Amino acid sequence: MFPAAAMFTAPEHQVAGHQARDGQLGPLVDGSGRFYKPFQNDERGTNELAFYTSFSSDTRIPSHIRVFFPVFHGTQLINASDGSGIHPHLVLDDLIDGLRLPSVIDLKIGARTWFPSAPDGYFRKCLAKDRESTSSLLGFRISGLQIRDDDIGFWRPSRLDVRHFQVKDVRYLLRRFVSSNAASDSELDCAFASAIYGGSEGVLAQLLDLKAWFEDQTLFHFYSVSVLIAYARDGSEDGQGPGRARVRLVDFAHVLEGNGVIDHNFLGGLCSLIKFVSEILNNPSENSNSNCVQNKDCKWSFL
Amino acid sequence: MFPAAAMFTAPEHQVAGHQARDGQLGPLVDGSGRFYKPFQNDERGTNELAFYTSFSSDTRIPSHIRVFFPVFHGTQLINASDGSGIHPHLVLDDLIDGLRLPSVIDLKIGARTWFPSAPDGYFRKCLAKDRESTSSLLGFRISGLQIRDDDIGFWRPSRLDVRHFQVKDVRYLLRRFVSSNAASDSELDCAFASAIYGGSEGVLAQLLDLKAWFEDQTLFHFYSVSVLIAYARDGSEDGQGPGRARVRLVDFAHVLEGNGVIDHNFLGGLCSLIKFVSEILNNPSENSNSNCVQNKDCKWSFL
């Protein structure tokens, strides 16, 4: 007997990147925990495949660091989401698998997203985006997010809104991400800050683990790579509170060899993010509602 | 009685920046431990004065961090080195004062030397220099250096040579900086590596102190600021070995307010420098003479 053919669907909780909707080419999931990313037919595809292949077999990666990366299961030919027929896909772990109605945020790390040898056109495009977004200022930018709210389902800003986030918006949204009243007009309560950002297994502890590795590792330079943070509001064992937050790195189309030099660009941005998260943990009750993106400034799409 | 008028001379051991030689405008020293930096008649002068004034009275700077900054003694009108007459100068501690025949290196920190609001022309000039030099790649570049050698006096590369340093040159020169046989053709001995870079008061320990502050401080963003490292080969109490290395920050014409965000650009570069220094400490005997700037690749001027 053959196993039943997998049912491929667009990932329900993807917040950034190309999406497999409306006949576009984008990643698919099979409902059993695997994520299929279309192989890009240019140097990005080649580069990402080379990274996964090299990383997967690299014995210098400590196991406590390997957990931050999606497990790579090789490539597979499946029907592309845009209806163009059979197309090679990278097969990865679905990082959101098993999380019920997750809150998700995608943070592109690094003040600069262009790599030193980038062709001129790509360099200029990245540089402009880095200066227009918060990348240059903060060392990272938000690429997308959704926040679960009991009343309205999910809050997810439009791509246009995401593109226009300023420093104050980033500060606000990192608080909103861990608030139980994200959809209300009242002051953010940051009710989940200590459960999600804090503790020995929280986001901060995980980011500090990553930071320690980046202070030392000179194997890879990660350009345009994101930190993805995801958690389910009722994910704890008794279902009465949020489960452990997942912190993962994603998107490796622009990874270069480190050549004995640390990735100061990624590390600097990571340290900046760590400072933002630490501040929320230290001041969860601080009123940050004023002077920031809210309903009145920013249109939200309710899914 | 009036005190005798101070004798102002060009600093003997200045390795980077404008120099008060050949009728040019540059800093002066008075031989009694003070350094006079000509006030620049543009926003750089205003900005640097504002920084020193603000920093000097800022009670949020811990004393173990304040020691990395030159003490500021106000401004004074003295004769400019270019013969143009009375000119305002910033009066600072002479960071090299008391060091006999010092080895000195000036490391401009940060992958990017342009600040976010920089005017277009300045931005483009900085960006080009960052990409041509090692700044983009390493998160810092060498702006100048001199290395004391018993046989020939000082080794000091020309400005043109400094401008063309590549990654391998930086790695090599940080080893050469702590070698007793810097002038010879034989393999670098890194004889002073543990005394200068290592130990509880060495360069690495001082840089790690700075790093811890930069991970937290959001008061200032330091663009185009240098870490200056200086030591005397026979500076120990018994004169039989090198004295404690001085690590200082210099040049604050492009310091901006931090506005609650860490200086990820400076921090990233600092971490990169720390990694280079750590590697030398871990592998002082490693042969790095091959494939790097040496007598045959680089003309040195013997002072």
XYZ file of C-alpha atoms in Angstrom:
606
model
C 0.000 0.000 0.000
C 1.111 3.528 -0.706
C 0.654 6.167 1.953
C -2.133 8.587 1.152
C -0.863 11.561 -0.846
C -0.128 14.493 1.427
C -2.556 17.392 1.362
C -0.552 20.523 0.784
C -1.995 23.810 1.953
C -0.752 27.343 2.461
C 0.577 27.822 6.020
C -2.175 29.434 8.055
C 0.096 31.481 10.294
C 2.749 32.808 7.938
C 3.344 36.483 8.723
C 6.121 37.446 6.287
C 7.631 36.470 2.952
C 6.068 35.181 -0.250
C 2.687 33.591 0.359
C 1.018 30.698 -1.456
C -2.264 32.543 -1.851
C -4.157 33.819 -4.860
C -2.190 31.690 -7.275
C 1.195 32.922 -6.107
C 4.265 30.798 -5.534
C 4.805 30.299 -1.817
C 5.540 27.706 0.837
C 3.188 24.845 1.683
C 2.631 22.635 4.703
C 1.449 19.038 4.738
C -0.349 19.037 8.094
C 2.070 16.511 9.541
C 4.739 18.940 10.640
C 6.664 19.645 7.474
C 7.110 22.927 5.633
C 7.848 23.003 1.886
C 9.679 26.060 0.655
C 9.817 26.506 -3.119
C 13.376 26.382 -4.391
C 14.152 29.802 -5.859
C 15.548 29.542 -9.363
C 18.406 31.933 -8.831
C 21.408 32.242 -6.574
C 19.099 32.552 -3.569
C 17.822 29.010 -4.017
C 21.292 27.618 -4.607
C 22.629 29.529 -1.636
C 19.884 28.463 0.765
C 20.206 24.813 -0.253
C 23.981 25.031 0.170
C 23.520 26.533 3.617
C 21.111 23.845 4.817
C 23.278 21.077 3.407
C 26.442 22.447 4.982
C 24.808 23.366 8.299
C 23.053 20.018 8.692
C 26.313 18.097 8.608
C 28.490 20.617 10.446
C 29.676 19.004 13.658
C 30.871 22.355 15.024
C 27.310 23.491 15.748
C 26.469 22.779 19.406
C 23.170 20.972 19.917
C 21.764 23.819 22.056
C 22.256 26.097 19.035
C 21.018 23.640 16.425
C 17.555 23.769 18.008
C 17.170 27.366 16.809
C 17.323 26.216 13.181
C 14.607 24.372 11.256
C 15.512 20.738 10.681
C 16.240 20.135 6.989
C 14.805 17.029 5.353
C 16.267 17.398 1.877
C 14.446 18.467 -1.249
C 11.271 17.106 -2.795
C 9.416 17.634 -6.060
C 5.811 18.633 -5.414
C 3.168 20.687 -7.179
C 3.899 24.391 -6.841
C 1.259 26.548 -5.195
C 0.956 28.799 -8.254
C -0.275 25.969 -10.428
C 2.875 25.930 -12.541
C 3.359 22.192 -12.009
C 6.065 20.140 -10.352
C 8.700 22.270 -8.655
C 11.570 21.426 -6.271
C 10.973 22.410 -2.650
C 13.200 22.453 0.426
C 11.591 20.259 3.068
C 11.869 21.723 6.561
C 10.233 21.367 9.925
C 7.093 23.479 10.205
C 8.109 25.767 13.059
C 4.511 26.585 13.993
C 3.362 22.958 13.973
C 1.388 21.991 17.062
C 0.755 25.550 18.207
C -2.972 26.309 18.431
C -3.841 29.827 17.257
C -0.325 31.133 17.723
C 0.896 34.677 18.114
C 3.832 35.070 15.736
C 6.372 37.794 15.055
C 9.083 37.847 12.383
C 12.063 40.104 13.151
C 14.636 40.602 10.421
C 17.960 41.006 12.199
C 20.863 43.261 11.215
C 21.270 46.982 10.639
C 22.204 46.107 7.095
C 20.607 43.457 4.934
C 23.055 43.708 2.031
C 26.092 41.480 2.002
C 29.514 42.876 1.106
C 29.723 41.297 -2.350
C 26.107 42.091 -3.302
C 25.537 43.309 -6.868
C 25.007 47.028 -7.128
C 21.255 46.980 -7.752
C 20.549 44.633 -4.873
C 22.863 46.618 -2.586
C 21.021 49.872 -3.354
C 17.615 48.286 -2.846
C 18.595 46.827 0.515
C 20.330 50.010 1.657
C 17.227 52.082 0.870
C 14.984 49.654 2.766
C 17.344 49.559 5.730
C 17.301 53.355 5.966
C 13.556 53.694 5.433
C 12.674 50.960 7.901
C 13.971 50.655 11.463
C 16.885 48.398 10.428
C 19.553 51.106 10.404
C 18.283 52.685 13.600
C 17.494 49.597 15.667
C 19.616 46.898 14.075
C 16.410 45.000 13.231
C 12.955 45.490 11.782
C 9.609 43.787 12.097
C 8.813 41.893 8.888
C 5.393 40.730 9.957
C 3.316 39.653 12.939
C 0.002 38.369 14.135
C -1.318 38.603 17.662
C -4.020 36.320 18.980
C -6.881 37.990 20.767
C -9.866 36.157 22.232
C -12.365 38.749 21.132
C -11.495 39.248 17.544
C -9.298 36.363 16.504
C -6.008 37.613 15.112
C -4.592 41.056 14.696
C -2.354 41.260 11.699
C -1.136 44.557 10.250
C -1.080 44.901 6.493
C 2.213 44.689 4.590
C 2.007 48.401 3.936
C 1.623 49.127 7.637
C 4.540 46.837 8.460
C 6.726 48.673 5.957
C 6.070 51.955 7.734
C 6.762 50.874 11.304
C 8.892 53.373 13.171
C 10.968 52.933 16.335
C 8.020 53.770 18.592
C 5.858 51.210 16.781
C 8.435 48.470 17.306
C 8.644 49.271 21.012
C 4.866 49.266 21.259
C 4.314 46.084 19.251
C 6.810 44.068 21.270
C 4.641 44.939 24.297
C 1.427 44.311 22.463
C 2.734 40.898 21.397
C 2.621 39.724 25.022
C -0.564 41.497 26.121
C -3.842 39.715 26.784
C -5.769 42.833 25.816
C -4.043 43.508 22.503
C -7.336 44.299 20.794
C -8.744 46.669 23.376
C -8.300 50.401 23.513
C -7.169 50.306 27.117
C -3.606 50.296 28.268
C -1.627 47.195 27.292
C -1.389 44.812 30.236
C 1.696 42.839 29.121
C 0.045 39.937 30.966
C 2.235 37.329 29.268
C 5.522 39.253 29.414
C 7.058 37.223 32.201
C 5.750 33.883 30.884
C 6.856 34.516 27.277
C 9.845 36.828 27.479
C 11.070 35.879 30.981
C 12.117 32.779 32.877
C 14.832 30.233 32.263
C 13.172 29.006 29.050
C 11.673 32.270 27.835
C 12.491 34.391 24.809
C 15.148 36.428 26.592
C 16.991 33.324 27.817
C 16.869 31.839 24.317
C 18.113 35.063 22.706
C 20.971 35.227 25.220
C 21.921 31.665 24.292
C 22.047 32.693 20.651
C 24.004 35.830 21.517
C 26.706 33.841 23.297
C 27.138 31.734 20.174
C 27.276 34.772 17.881
C 29.995 36.331 20.028
C 32.156 33.382 19.178
C 31.089 31.744 15.921
C 32.877 32.773 12.735
C 31.421 30.082 10.479
C 28.514 32.011 8.977
C 27.376 35.553 8.328
C 23.604 35.765 8.300
C 22.215 38.537 6.109
C 18.450 39.115 5.922
C 17.832 36.294 8.388
C 14.860 36.554 10.738
C 14.257 35.591 14.323
C 10.781 34.086 14.457
C 9.008 34.059 17.812
C 5.806 32.081 18.235
C 3.666 30.986 21.140
C 0.138 29.810 21.855
C -1.861 31.682 24.455
C -3.288 28.486 25.863
C -0.322 26.282 25.191
C 0.691 25.366 28.725
C 0.244 21.805 29.902
C -2.971 22.591 31.735
C -4.151 24.800 28.864
C -4.598 27.704 31.260
C -1.759 29.895 30.114
C 0.766 30.428 27.354
C 3.126 27.633 26.425
C 6.853 27.967 25.992
C 7.741 30.465 23.285
C 9.591 29.134 20.267
C 12.526 31.197 19.043
C 13.811 30.132 15.642
C 15.988 31.484 12.846
C 14.520 31.451 9.331
C 15.415 32.407 5.741
C 18.951 31.588 4.743
C 19.105 32.736 1.145
C 21.837 35.248 1.981
C 24.173 33.391 4.326
C 27.880 33.816 3.638
C 30.948 32.116 4.995
C 32.310 33.870 8.061
C 35.998 33.490 7.153
C 37.137 33.795 10.735
C 35.220 37.008 11.487
C 32.183 37.171 13.767
C 28.830 38.284 12.365
C 28.900 41.698 14.068
C 25.944 42.873 12.000
C 23.639 40.120 13.228
C 25.078 40.219 16.740
C 24.560 43.971 17.081
C 20.925 43.694 16.014
C 20.375 40.744 18.302
C 21.758 42.724 21.256
C 19.436 45.581 20.365
C 16.413 43.260 20.338
C 17.552 41.783 23.653
C 17.589 45.260 25.168
C 14.004 45.929 23.992
C 12.796 42.626 25.444
C 14.669 43.222 28.709
C 13.062 46.628 29.102
C 9.589 45.152 28.778
C 10.449 42.563 31.416
C 11.795 45.265 33.697
C 8.866 47.623 33.152
C 5.847 45.567 32.142
C 3.411 48.129 33.494
C 4.953 51.149 31.814
C 2.422 53.090 29.830
C 3.575 52.945 26.259
C 0.206 53.492 24.665
C 0.780 57.140 24.083
C 2.487 58.340 20.973
C 2.462 55.030 19.188
C 0.769 53.084 16.476
C -2.737 52.148 17.548
C -6.103 51.766 15.988
C -6.162 55.394 15.074
C -2.765 55.346 13.356
C -2.712 51.989 11.744
C -5.354 49.922 10.033
C -5.449 46.341 11.206
C -6.900 43.493 9.255
C -8.876 41.109 11.396
C -8.565 37.566 10.077
C 54.521 86.087 39.367
C 52.939 84.567 36.343
C 53.583 80.934 35.484
C 55.788 80.492 32.476
C 53.806 80.310 29.240
C 53.157 76.721 28.219
C 55.197 75.367 25.344
C 52.807 73.891 22.824
C 54.101 71.231 20.503
C 52.626 68.710 18.105
C 51.953 65.397 19.870
C 54.866 63.103 19.130
C 52.839 59.886 19.086
C 49.692 60.818 17.219
C 48.878 58.059 14.729
C 45.604 59.231 13.136
C 43.608 62.359 12.407
C 44.702 65.876 11.460
C 48.254 66.603 12.478
C 49.848 69.860 13.566
C 52.786 69.483 11.240
C 53.971 71.431 8.222
C 51.813 74.431 9.027
C 48.588 72.436 9.274
C 45.894 72.852 11.895
C 46.110 70.029 14.406
C 46.152 69.233 18.097
C 48.890 70.357 20.460
C 50.215 69.172 23.803
C 51.746 71.283 26.564
C 54.120 68.712 28.015
C 52.290 68.700 31.331
C 49.622 66.155 30.429
C 47.088 68.184 28.513
C 45.985 67.816 24.904
C 44.551 70.779 22.963
C 42.242 69.887 20.124
C 41.355 72.737 17.747
C 37.658 73.495 17.838
C 36.281 72.704 14.364
C 34.301 75.602 12.958
C 31.358 73.541 11.823
C 28.807 71.208 13.348
C 31.598 68.793 14.274
C 33.125 71.278 16.699
C 29.759 72.200 18.174
C 28.804 68.565 18.462
C 32.034 67.456 20.112
C 31.913 70.307 22.617
C 28.267 69.474 23.373
C 29.212 65.846 23.922
C 32.070 66.605 26.314
C 29.958 69.100 28.240
C 27.032 66.723 28.549
C 29.134 63.642 29.277
C 31.270 65.375 31.913
C 28.267 66.204 34.053
C 26.224 63.068 33.389
C 25.819 61.207 36.664
C 24.569 58.089 34.870
C 28.075 57.199 33.661
C 29.634 54.671 36.053
C 33.130 55.598 37.188
C 34.633 52.380 35.759
C 33.347 53.551 32.345
C 34.333 57.186 32.720
C 37.996 56.140 32.820
C 37.782 55.160 29.156
C 37.069 58.766 28.171
C 39.565 61.642 28.138
C 38.924 64.074 30.991
C 37.600 67.368 29.631
C 39.004 70.603 31.045
C 36.879 73.108 29.129
C 37.981 75.258 26.232
C 40.936 77.592 25.925
C 42.097 80.163 23.391
C 45.632 79.436 22.251
C 47.677 79.978 19.104
C 46.660 77.567 16.388
C 49.328 75.256 15.008
C 48.827 76.541 11.463
C 49.931 80.033 12.385
C 46.459 81.513 11.862
C 46.452 83.084 15.314
C 44.314 82.621 18.397
C 41.844 79.770 18.050
C 39.570 78.006 20.565
C 40.729 74.525 21.599
C 39.114 71.752 23.619
C 41.402 70.983 26.559
C 41.616 67.253 27.278
C 43.889 64.862 29.081
C 46.783 63.752 26.912
C 46.107 60.019 26.758
C 49.708 59.165 25.923
C 51.206 61.305 28.669
C 53.777 59.500 30.768
C 54.265 56.643 28.339
C 57.860 56.390 27.158
C 58.149 55.502 23.466
C 54.665 54.022 23.290
C 53.197 51.597 20.810
C 49.841 53.029 19.767
C 46.962 51.814 17.617
C 43.812 53.711 16.653
C 40.814 51.512 15.753
C 37.741 53.236 14.357
C 34.788 51.210 15.610
C 31.543 50.472 13.775
C 30.666 48.812 10.480
C 29.182 52.119 9.459
C 30.602 55.535 10.169
C 27.651 57.528 8.865
C 24.894 58.507 11.246
C 21.238 58.119 10.249
C 20.555 61.830 9.708
C 23.822 62.520 7.880
C 23.599 64.832 4.859
C 23.705 62.995 1.566
C 27.240 63.920 0.559
C 28.698 62.935 3.897
C 26.677 59.715 3.936
C 28.003 58.697 0.521
C 31.586 59.519 1.444
C 31.401 57.469 4.647
C 29.609 54.562 2.970
C 32.279 54.366 0.272
C 35.079 54.399 2.870
C 33.322 51.769 4.982
C 33.031 49.454 1.994
C 36.566 50.084 0.712
C 38.148 49.669 4.131
C 37.582 46.791 6.542
C 34.761 48.607 8.394
C 31.885 46.850 6.648
C 33.566 43.463 6.838
C 35.034 43.579 10.339
C 32.933 46.192 12.091
C 36.089 48.279 12.594
C 39.139 49.528 10.772
C 42.649 50.563 11.715
C 43.018 54.343 11.388
C 46.674 54.446 12.286
C 49.357 52.815 14.385
C 52.957 52.880 15.472
C 54.879 49.989 16.935
C 58.004 50.446 19.012
C 60.955 48.334 18.078
C 64.345 48.467 19.835
C 66.343 48.141 16.670
C 64.766 50.737 14.464
C 62.689 52.986 16.674
C 59.098 53.097 15.503
C 57.286 51.374 12.706
C 54.517 53.492 11.341
C 52.724 52.732 8.073
C 51.940 55.618 5.774
C 48.403 56.961 5.549
C 48.094 55.424 2.112
C 49.080 52.026 3.439
C 46.607 52.339 6.303
C 43.829 53.154 3.856
C 44.464 49.916 2.001
C 44.564 47.518 4.933
C 42.596 44.370 4.287
C 41.203 41.811 6.736
C 44.418 39.778 6.731
C 46.439 42.932 7.445
C 44.304 43.780 10.457
C 44.710 40.266 11.833
C 48.454 40.437 11.265
C 48.924 43.936 12.707
C 47.063 43.159 15.904
C 49.649 40.400 16.412
C 52.525 42.571 15.331
C 51.391 45.233 17.803
C 52.286 42.930 20.709
C 55.423 41.355 19.252
C 58.927 42.125 20.444
C 60.345 41.366 17.016
C 57.983 43.531 15.007
C 60.802 44.806 12.813
C 62.402 41.510 11.992
C 61.632 39.246 9.100
C 61.208 36.236 11.336
C 57.918 34.934 12.610
C 56.126 37.281 15.002
C 56.675 36.180 18.587
C 53.637 37.898 20.191
C 55.902 38.179 23.243
C 53.698 40.811 24.889
C 50.324 39.288 24.011
C 49.529 37.982 27.457
C 50.902 41.063 29.245
C 49.093 43.567 27.001
C 45.978 41.807 25.753
C 45.515 39.353 28.650
C 45.146 39.430 32.408
C 42.659 41.102 34.681
C 43.804 44.589 33.650
C 44.708 43.891 30.043
C 43.137 45.113 26.818
C 40.662 42.240 26.591
C 39.408 42.789 30.146
C 39.028 46.515 29.453
C 37.182 45.907 26.182
C 34.848 43.453 27.933
C 34.097 46.126 30.539
C 33.202 48.534 27.742
C 31.127 45.864 26.000
C 29.005 45.251 29.099
C 28.219 48.957 29.237
C 27.362 49.126 25.523
C 24.951 46.219 25.908
C 22.968 48.363 28.282
C 23.569 52.065 27.664
C 21.127 53.929 25.446
C 22.405 57.436 26.165
C 24.780 57.859 23.238
C 25.408 56.517 19.764
C 29.067 56.793 18.869
C 29.741 57.174 15.142
C 33.318 57.371 13.870
C 34.672 57.002 17.392
C 37.991 55.213 17.895
C 39.337 52.864 20.493
C 42.910 53.955 21.157
C 45.263 51.387 22.667
C 48.676 52.461 23.931
C 51.428 50.902 25.992
C 55.113 51.324 26.680
C 57.370 48.342 26.183
C 59.337 49.116 29.302
C 56.536 50.610 31.286
C 56.301 48.118 34.138
C 57.301 49.218 37.613
C 60.720 47.613 37.346
C 61.108 48.804 33.767
C 61.709 45.254 32.617
C 58.488 44.676 30.714
C 55.470 46.398 29.258
C 53.252 48.489 31.503
C 49.504 48.292 31.694
C 47.900 49.028 28.338
C 45.654 52.073 28.146
C 42.348 51.635 26.339
C 40.564 54.900 25.605
C 37.786 56.218 23.402
C 38.570 59.265 21.271
C 36.938 61.594 18.723
C 33.379 62.526 19.525
C 32.438 64.817 16.648
C 29.666 62.450 15.557
C 28.012 61.345 18.781
C 24.216 61.302 18.757
C 21.631 60.835 21.448
C 20.701 57.194 21.906
C 16.971 57.786 22.415
C 16.492 54.553 24.317
C 18.181 52.325 21.719
C 21.561 50.674 22.250
C 24.460 51.519 19.965
C 24.360 48.200 18.089
C 26.759 49.533 15.465
C 29.508 50.304 17.955
C 28.745 47.209 20.028
C 28.938 44.883 17.026
C 32.317 46.282 16.002
C 33.589 46.107 19.561
C 32.587 42.432 19.785
C 34.412 41.791 16.528
C 37.588 43.425 17.849
C 37.234 41.422 21.056
C 37.137 38.213 19.034
C 40.352 39.162 17.188
C 42.132 39.945 20.444
C 40.851 36.733 22.076
C 42.155 34.671 19.188
C 45.639 36.106 19.568
C 45.555 35.302 23.274
C 44.386 31.774 22.541
C 46.916 31.195 19.764
C 49.883 33.485 20.336
C 52.258 31.188 18.503
C 50.141 30.712 15.418
C 52.012 31.510 12.260
C 50.201 34.411 10.685
C 53.148 35.756 8.741
C 52.145 34.121 5.540
C 49.772 35.833 3.192
C 49.796 39.161 4.952
C 51.152 42.650 4.783
C 54.850 42.645 5.536
C 57.885 44.501 4.458
C 57.487 43.230 0.945
C 53.845 44.330 0.669
C 53.839 47.536 2.585
C 56.285 50.379 2.915
C 56.931 51.427 6.463
C 58.270 54.762 7.482
C 60.884 54.537 10.209
C 60.693 57.580 12.453
